[in-house]
Amino acid sequence: QKEVEQDPGPLSVPEGAIVSLNCTYSNSAFQYFMWYRQYSRKGPELLMYTYSSGNKEDGRFTAQVDKSSKYISLFIRDSQPSDSATYLCAMHQGGSEKLVFGKGTKLTVNP
Amino acid sequence: SQTIHQWPATLVQPVGSPLSLECTVEGTSNPNLYWYRQAAGRGLQLLFYSVGIGQISSEVPQNLSASRPQDRQFILSSKKLLLSDSGFYLCAWSERGQPQHFGDGTRLSIL
């Protein structure tokens, strides 16, 4: 079983839709969870950073962590064509700086 | 504010040639530094990380090496490139206990 599983998509939605992106993981020691957005031919850009379980909201983006289910989500409200990118989840244990990444989900938001 | 620079953006090299990719960070001191490779459909693979000058940890045995000659400079090298070294190379930095931030990468093609 891979440490982090992420559906690669592709996911195509109309502008204004609510988008849900998800990752599951197997290592219960993971405590820090991140979502990165990566545009084509660019480096990943940090979107959200959360610790342990719960929700975090930043503008149109909401990150959720359910440690009991080993499941994290990123919700995008009122999606825009500029949100079209690959979204990567990442996580690490406390006391470790080594990130484990999902393979990314490619999202296209159609005008 | 902190910035990270990687160069070159694109590189085409013949098999057997040497390689040197450079990454520098501005606006912070004693950062953690990382080299990743991103291959299509395979996600981000951590190659090397460094917590200080001259301190390099290798994650994957391979044809590459890394050096940190100055606090905010990280170099990825190879003496003889292989076809399998092709990929998108990303440098990242972080402060202790904080999430990683990525440069815009170098796309390396081996002919």
PDB file of C-alpha atoms in Angstrom:
ATOM      1  CA  GLN A   1       0.000   0.000   0.000  1.00  0.00           C
ATOM      2  CA  LYS A   2       1.381   3.389  -0.970  1.00  0.00           C
ATOM      3  CA  GLU A   3       1.852   5.935   1.786  1.00  0.00           C
ATOM      4  CA  VAL A   4      -0.258   8.564   0.027  1.00  0.00           C
ATOM      5  CA  GLU A   5      -2.917   7.903  -2.602  1.00  0.00           C
ATOM      6  CA  GLN A   6      -4.370  10.626  -4.797  1.00  0.00           C
ATOM      7  CA  ASP A   7      -6.671  10.190  -7.780  1.00  0.00           C
ATOM      8  CA  PRO A   8      -4.804  11.666 -10.782  1.00  0.00           C
ATOM      9  CA  GLY A   9      -8.006  12.662 -12.577  1.00  0.00           C
ATOM     10  CA  PRO A  10      -8.222  14.467 -14.867  1.00  0.00           C
ATOM     11  CA  LEU A  11     -11.102  16.390 -13.327  1.00  0.00           C
ATOM     12  CA  SER A  12     -13.060  18.809 -15.513  1.00  0.00           C
ATOM     13  CA  VAL A  13     -15.695  21.145 -14.060  1.00  0.00           C
ATOM     14  CA  PRO A  14     -17.630  24.223 -15.243  1.00  0.00           C
ATOM     15  CA  GLU A  15     -16.746  27.645 -13.916  1.00  0.00           C
ATOM     16  CA  GLY A  16     -18.451  28.348 -10.583  1.00  0.00           C
ATOM     17  CA  ALA A  17     -18.578  24.690  -9.499  1.00  0.00           C
ATOM     18  CA  ILE A  18     -17.452  23.449  -6.109  1.00  0.00           C
ATOM     19  CA  VAL A  19     -14.413  21.224  -6.492  1.00  0.00           C
ATOM     20  CA  SER A  20     -13.449  18.484  -4.062  1.00  0.00           C
ATOM     21  CA  LEU A  21      -9.931  17.036  -4.144  1.00  0.00           C
ATOM     22  CA  ASN A  22      -8.892  14.203  -1.868  1.00  0.00           C
ATOM     23  CA  CYS A  23      -6.002  12.132  -0.590  1.00  0.00           C
ATOM     24  CA  THR A  24      -5.821   9.085   1.620  1.00  0.00           C
ATOM     25  CA  TYR A  25      -2.773   7.987   3.557  1.00  0.00           C
ATOM     26  CA  SER A  26      -1.636   4.971   5.499  1.00  0.00           C
ATOM     27  CA  ASN A  27       0.867   6.340   8.035  1.00  0.00           C
ATOM     28  CA  SER A  28      -0.955   7.339  11.211  1.00  0.00           C
ATOM     29  CA  ALA A  29       2.152   9.289  12.334  1.00  0.00           C
ATOM     30  CA  PHE A  30       1.518  12.029   9.756  1.00  0.00           C
ATOM     31  CA  GLN A  31       0.553  15.219  11.564  1.00  0.00           C
ATOM     32  CA  TYR A  32       1.174  18.064   9.104  1.00  0.00           C
ATOM     33  CA  PHE A  33      -0.777  18.319   5.873  1.00  0.00           C
ATOM     34  CA  MET A  34      -0.329  20.577   2.880  1.00  0.00           C
ATOM     35  CA  TRP A  35      -1.922  21.296  -0.456  1.00  0.00           C
ATOM     36  CA  TYR A  36       0.141  22.669  -3.307  1.00  0.00           C
ATOM     37  CA  ARG A  37      -1.012  24.032  -6.658  1.00  0.00           C
ATOM     38  CA  GLN A  38       1.217  23.500  -9.658  1.00  0.00           C
ATOM     39  CA  TYR A  39       0.721  25.240 -12.973  1.00  0.00           C
ATOM     40  CA  SER A  40       2.192  23.704 -16.088  1.00  0.00           C
ATOM     41  CA  ARG A  41       5.992  24.021 -16.257  1.00  0.00           C
ATOM     42  CA  LYS A  42       6.138  25.750 -12.866  1.00  0.00           C
ATOM     43  CA  GLY A  43       7.079  24.697  -9.340  1.00  0.00           C
ATOM     44  CA  PRO A  44       4.413  23.791  -6.749  1.00  0.00           C
ATOM     45  CA  GLU A  45       2.963  26.729  -4.820  1.00  0.00           C
ATOM     46  CA  LEU A  46       1.820  26.268  -1.231  1.00  0.00           C
ATOM     47  CA  LEU A  47      -1.951  26.762  -0.872  1.00  0.00           C
ATOM     48  CA  MET A  48      -2.892  25.401   2.523  1.00  0.00           C
ATOM     49  CA  TYR A  49      -1.014  24.136   5.600  1.00  0.00           C
ATOM     50  CA  THR A  50      -2.792  22.404   8.450  1.00  0.00           C
ATOM     51  CA  TYR A  51      -1.815  20.567  11.596  1.00  0.00           C
ATOM     52  CA  SER A  52      -3.690  17.508  12.855  1.00  0.00           C
ATOM     53  CA  SER A  53      -7.456  17.187  12.353  1.00  0.00           C
ATOM     54  CA  GLY A  54      -9.958  19.910  11.543  1.00  0.00           C
ATOM     55  CA  ASN A  55     -10.791  22.527   8.961  1.00  0.00           C
ATOM     56  CA  LYS A  56      -8.929  25.565   7.697  1.00  0.00           C
ATOM     57  CA  GLU A  57     -10.395  28.171   5.393  1.00  0.00           C
ATOM     58  CA  ASP A  58      -8.603  30.727   3.219  1.00  0.00           C
ATOM     59  CA  GLY A  59     -10.798  32.641   0.791  1.00  0.00           C
ATOM     60  CA  ARG A  60     -12.345  30.196  -1.660  1.00  0.00           C
ATOM     61  CA  PHE A  61     -10.235  27.304  -0.359  1.00  0.00           C
ATOM     62  CA  THR A  62     -11.022  24.987   2.561  1.00  0.00           C
ATOM     63  CA  ALA A  63      -8.745  22.205   3.754  1.00  0.00           C
ATOM     64  CA  GLN A  64     -10.103  19.367   5.862  1.00  0.00           C
ATOM     65  CA  VAL A  65      -8.186  16.693   7.740  1.00  0.00           C
ATOM     66  CA  ASP A  66      -9.810  13.585   9.192  1.00  0.00           C
ATOM     67  CA  LYS A  67      -7.046  11.700  10.981  1.00  0.00           C
ATOM     68  CA  SER A  68      -9.383   8.938  12.150  1.00  0.00           C
ATOM     69  CA  SER A  69     -10.104   8.067   8.509  1.00  0.00           C
ATOM     70  CA  LYS A  70      -6.636   9.035   7.252  1.00  0.00           C
ATOM     71  CA  TYR A  71      -8.311  11.274   4.700  1.00  0.00           C
ATOM     72  CA  ILE A  72      -7.669  14.873   3.669  1.00  0.00           C
ATOM     73  CA  SER A  73      -9.640  17.112   1.333  1.00  0.00           C
ATOM     74  CA  LEU A  74      -9.327  20.435  -0.423  1.00  0.00           C
ATOM     75  CA  PHE A  75     -12.511  22.237  -1.438  1.00  0.00           C
ATOM     76  CA  ILE A  76     -12.537  25.068  -3.958  1.00  0.00           C
ATOM     77  CA  ARG A  77     -15.663  27.214  -4.031  1.00  0.00           C
ATOM     78  CA  ASP A  78     -16.754  29.270  -7.030  1.00  0.00           C
ATOM     79  CA  SER A  79     -14.022  27.702  -9.149  1.00  0.00           C
ATOM     80  CA  GLN A  80     -12.370  29.888 -11.783  1.00  0.00           C
ATOM     81  CA  PRO A  81     -10.512  29.052 -15.013  1.00  0.00           C
ATOM     82  CA  SER A  82      -7.380  30.332 -13.248  1.00  0.00           C
ATOM     83  CA  ASP A  83      -7.746  27.414 -10.796  1.00  0.00           C
ATOM     84  CA  SER A  84      -6.897  25.019 -13.648  1.00  0.00           C
ATOM     85  CA  ALA A  85      -3.731  23.309 -12.444  1.00  0.00           C
ATOM     86  CA  THR A  86      -2.449  20.135 -10.830  1.00  0.00           C
ATOM     87  CA  TYR A  87      -3.111  19.920  -7.086  1.00  0.00           C
ATOM     88  CA  LEU A  88      -0.693  17.974  -4.914  1.00  0.00           C
ATOM     89  CA  CYS A  89      -1.303  16.833  -1.369  1.00  0.00           C
ATOM     90  CA  ALA A  90       1.709  16.422   0.911  1.00  0.00           C
ATOM     91  CA  MET A  91       2.255  15.440   4.518  1.00  0.00           C
ATOM     92  CA  HIS A  92       4.926  14.673   7.103  1.00  0.00           C
ATOM     93  CA  GLN A  93       5.438  13.423  10.612  1.00  0.00           C
ATOM     94  CA  GLY A  94       6.216  15.627  13.551  1.00  0.00           C
ATOM     95  CA  GLY A  95       9.979  15.999  13.985  1.00  0.00           C
ATOM     96  CA  SER A  96      10.619  15.147  10.337  1.00  0.00           C
ATOM     97  CA  GLU A  97      11.038  17.625   7.507  1.00  0.00           C
ATOM     98  CA  LYS A  98      10.564  14.980   4.821  1.00  0.00           C
ATOM     99  CA  LEU A  99       7.411  15.454   2.816  1.00  0.00           C
ATOM    100  CA  VAL A 100       5.508  12.586   1.244  1.00  0.00           C
ATOM    101  CA  PHE A 101       3.536  13.691  -1.803  1.00  0.00           C
ATOM    102  CA  GLY A 102       0.533  12.396  -3.632  1.00  0.00           C
ATOM    103  CA  LYS A 103       0.923  12.150  -7.391  1.00  0.00           C
ATOM    104  CA  GLY A 104      -1.389  15.085  -8.010  1.00  0.00           C
ATOM    105  CA  THR A 105      -4.857  15.635  -9.479  1.00  0.00           C
ATOM    106  CA  LYS A 106      -5.130  17.593 -12.710  1.00  0.00           C
ATOM    107  CA  LEU A 107      -8.052  20.030 -12.617  1.00  0.00           C
ATOM    108  CA  THR A 108      -9.532  21.952 -15.535  1.00  0.00           C
ATOM    109  CA  VAL A 109     -12.160  24.632 -14.917  1.00  0.00           C
ATOM    110  CA  ASN A 110     -14.037  25.423 -18.128  1.00  0.00           C
ATOM    111  CA  PRO A 111     -15.357  28.971 -18.752  1.00  0.00           C
TER     112      PRO A 111
ATOM    113  CA  SER B   1      10.330  38.449   1.785  1.00  0.00           C
ATOM    114  CA  GLN B   2      11.997  35.209   0.814  1.00  0.00           C
ATOM    115  CA  THR B   3      12.659  34.219  -2.786  1.00  0.00           C
ATOM    116  CA  ILE B   4      14.155  31.163  -4.424  1.00  0.00           C
ATOM    117  CA  HIS B   5      15.968  31.109  -7.742  1.00  0.00           C
ATOM    118  CA  GLN B   6      16.754  28.133  -9.913  1.00  0.00           C
ATOM    119  CA  TRP B   7      18.622  28.102 -13.169  1.00  0.00           C
ATOM    120  CA  PRO B   8      18.643  27.269 -15.935  1.00  0.00           C
ATOM    121  CA  ALA B   9      14.920  26.838 -16.636  1.00  0.00           C
ATOM    122  CA  THR B  10      15.559  24.393 -19.466  1.00  0.00           C
ATOM    123  CA  LEU B  11      18.599  22.291 -20.275  1.00  0.00           C
ATOM    124  CA  VAL B  12      19.354  19.781 -23.018  1.00  0.00           C
ATOM    125  CA  GLN B  13      22.432  17.638 -22.433  1.00  0.00           C
ATOM    126  CA  PRO B  14      24.003  14.657 -24.205  1.00  0.00           C
ATOM    127  CA  VAL B  15      24.353  11.314 -22.438  1.00  0.00           C
ATOM    128  CA  GLY B  16      27.640  11.139 -20.552  1.00  0.00           C
ATOM    129  CA  SER B  17      28.019  14.882 -20.087  1.00  0.00           C
ATOM    130  CA  PRO B  18      28.346  16.535 -16.632  1.00  0.00           C
ATOM    131  CA  LEU B  19      25.573  18.482 -14.930  1.00  0.00           C
ATOM    132  CA  SER B  20      25.398  21.381 -12.530  1.00  0.00           C
ATOM    133  CA  LEU B  21      22.097  22.911 -11.437  1.00  0.00           C
ATOM    134  CA  GLU B  22      22.098  25.783  -9.006  1.00  0.00           C
ATOM    135  CA  CYS B  23      19.564  27.006  -6.487  1.00  0.00           C
ATOM    136  CA  THR B  24      19.818  30.075  -4.263  1.00  0.00           C
ATOM    137  CA  VAL B  25      17.507  31.423  -1.590  1.00  0.00           C
ATOM    138  CA  GLU B  26      17.236  35.043  -0.461  1.00  0.00           C
ATOM    139  CA  GLY B  27      15.690  36.617   2.594  1.00  0.00           C
ATOM    140  CA  THR B  28      16.314  33.876   5.139  1.00  0.00           C
ATOM    141  CA  SER B  29      19.198  32.360   7.089  1.00  0.00           C
ATOM    142  CA  ASN B  30      20.143  28.718   7.647  1.00  0.00           C
ATOM    143  CA  PRO B  31      17.202  27.297   5.709  1.00  0.00           C
ATOM    144  CA  ASN B  32      16.609  23.631   5.064  1.00  0.00           C
ATOM    145  CA  LEU B  33      17.221  22.999   1.363  1.00  0.00           C
ATOM    146  CA  TYR B  34      15.885  20.204  -0.830  1.00  0.00           C
ATOM    147  CA  TRP B  35      16.294  18.770  -4.319  1.00  0.00           C
ATOM    148  CA  TYR B  36      13.375  16.871  -5.872  1.00  0.00           C
ATOM    149  CA  ARG B  37      12.801  15.208  -9.210  1.00  0.00           C
ATOM    150  CA  GLN B  38       9.337  15.141 -10.717  1.00  0.00           C
ATOM    151  CA  ALA B  39       8.720  12.559 -13.428  1.00  0.00           C
ATOM    152  CA  ALA B  40       5.465  12.367 -15.344  1.00  0.00           C
ATOM    153  CA  GLY B  41       2.934  10.214 -13.502  1.00  0.00           C
ATOM    154  CA  ARG B  42       5.342   9.490 -10.661  1.00  0.00           C
ATOM    155  CA  GLY B  43       5.008  12.435  -8.342  1.00  0.00           C
ATOM    156  CA  LEU B  44       7.743  14.272  -6.507  1.00  0.00           C
ATOM    157  CA  GLN B  45      10.761  12.248  -5.408  1.00  0.00           C
ATOM    158  CA  LEU B  46      13.068  13.683  -2.749  1.00  0.00           C
ATOM    159  CA  LEU B  47      16.687  13.339  -3.883  1.00  0.00           C
ATOM    160  CA  PHE B  48      18.708  15.289  -1.295  1.00  0.00           C
ATOM    161  CA  TYR B  49      18.148  17.549   1.651  1.00  0.00           C
ATOM    162  CA  SER B  50      20.427  19.736   3.716  1.00  0.00           C
ATOM    163  CA  VAL B  51      20.031  21.288   7.168  1.00  0.00           C
ATOM    164  CA  GLY B  52      23.272  23.292   7.010  1.00  0.00           C
ATOM    165  CA  ILE B  53      26.457  24.081   5.090  1.00  0.00           C
ATOM    166  CA  GLY B  54      28.231  20.888   4.083  1.00  0.00           C
ATOM    167  CA  GLN B  55      25.458  18.688   5.533  1.00  0.00           C
ATOM    168  CA  ILE B  56      23.821  16.602   2.817  1.00  0.00           C
ATOM    169  CA  SER B  57      21.482  13.632   3.187  1.00  0.00           C
ATOM    170  CA  SER B  58      20.814  11.428   0.196  1.00  0.00           C
ATOM    171  CA  GLU B  59      17.446   9.786  -0.120  1.00  0.00           C
ATOM    172  CA  VAL B  60      17.917   7.688  -3.230  1.00  0.00           C
ATOM    173  CA  PRO B  61      21.127   6.022  -4.479  1.00  0.00           C
ATOM    174  CA  GLN B  62      21.747   7.350  -7.947  1.00  0.00           C
ATOM    175  CA  ASN B  63      23.959   9.046 -10.427  1.00  0.00           C
ATOM    176  CA  LEU B  64      23.568  12.462  -8.806  1.00  0.00           C
ATOM    177  CA  SER B  65      25.212  14.330  -5.946  1.00  0.00           C
ATOM    178  CA  ALA B  66      24.476  17.539  -4.083  1.00  0.00           C
ATOM    179  CA  SER B  67      26.573  20.160  -2.341  1.00  0.00           C
ATOM    180  CA  ARG B  68      25.896  23.187  -0.176  1.00  0.00           C
ATOM    181  CA  PRO B  69      28.944  25.436  -0.381  1.00  0.00           C
ATOM    182  CA  GLN B  70      27.176  28.446   1.156  1.00  0.00           C
ATOM    183  CA  ASP B  71      24.267  28.880   3.548  1.00  0.00           C
ATOM    184  CA  ARG B  72      21.721  29.726   0.855  1.00  0.00           C
ATOM    185  CA  GLN B  73      23.185  27.890  -2.130  1.00  0.00           C
ATOM    186  CA  PHE B  74      22.388  24.320  -3.120  1.00  0.00           C
ATOM    187  CA  ILE B  75      23.915  22.602  -6.141  1.00  0.00           C
ATOM    188  CA  LEU B  76      22.874  19.389  -7.877  1.00  0.00           C
ATOM    189  CA  SER B  77      25.588  17.691  -9.914  1.00  0.00           C
ATOM    190  CA  SER B  78      26.417  14.676 -11.993  1.00  0.00           C
ATOM    191  CA  LYS B  79      29.711  13.592 -13.528  1.00  0.00           C
ATOM    192  CA  LYS B  80      28.076  11.594 -16.331  1.00  0.00           C
ATOM    193  CA  LEU B  81      24.416  11.930 -17.185  1.00  0.00           C
ATOM    194  CA  LEU B  82      22.251   8.918 -18.040  1.00  0.00           C
ATOM    195  CA  LEU B  83      19.096   8.888 -20.150  1.00  0.00           C
ATOM    196  CA  SER B  84      17.160   8.071 -16.974  1.00  0.00           C
ATOM    197  CA  ASP B  85      18.257  11.388 -15.435  1.00  0.00           C
ATOM    198  CA  SER B  86      15.779  13.258 -17.628  1.00  0.00           C
ATOM    199  CA  GLY B  87      13.060  15.017 -15.661  1.00  0.00           C
ATOM    200  CA  PHE B  88      11.898  18.149 -13.937  1.00  0.00           C
ATOM    201  CA  TYR B  89      14.219  19.115 -11.070  1.00  0.00           C
ATOM    202  CA  LEU B  90      12.871  21.251  -8.276  1.00  0.00           C
ATOM    203  CA  CYS B  91      14.670  22.995  -5.454  1.00  0.00           C
ATOM    204  CA  ALA B  92      12.797  23.872  -2.273  1.00  0.00           C
ATOM    205  CA  TRP B  93      13.542  25.618   0.997  1.00  0.00           C
ATOM    206  CA  SER B  94      11.946  25.784   4.419  1.00  0.00           C
ATOM    207  CA  GLU B  95      12.539  27.255   7.820  1.00  0.00           C
ATOM    208  CA  ARG B  96      12.572  24.780  10.704  1.00  0.00           C
ATOM    209  CA  GLY B  97       9.096  23.378  11.303  1.00  0.00           C
ATOM    210  CA  GLN B  98       7.563  25.338   8.447  1.00  0.00           C
ATOM    211  CA  PRO B  99       6.263  24.153   5.053  1.00  0.00           C
ATOM    212  CA  GLN B 100       8.488  23.944   2.015  1.00  0.00           C
ATOM    213  CA  HIS B 101       8.501  26.481  -0.803  1.00  0.00           C
ATOM    214  CA  PHE B 102       9.557  25.563  -4.307  1.00  0.00           C
ATOM    215  CA  GLY B 103      11.433  27.203  -7.130  1.00  0.00           C
ATOM    216  CA  ASP B 104      10.206  27.064 -10.711  1.00  0.00           C
ATOM    217  CA  GLY B 105      12.386  24.105 -11.605  1.00  0.00           C
ATOM    218  CA  THR B 106      14.748  23.025 -14.358  1.00  0.00           C
ATOM    219  CA  ARG B 107      13.472  20.844 -17.161  1.00  0.00           C
ATOM    220  CA  LEU B 108      16.355  18.515 -18.086  1.00  0.00           C
ATOM    221  CA  SER B 109      16.342  16.513 -21.296  1.00  0.00           C
ATOM    222  CA  ILE B 110      19.054  13.974 -22.015  1.00  0.00           C
ATOM    223  CA  LEU B 111      19.718  13.083 -25.638  1.00  0.00           C
TER     224      LEU B 111
END
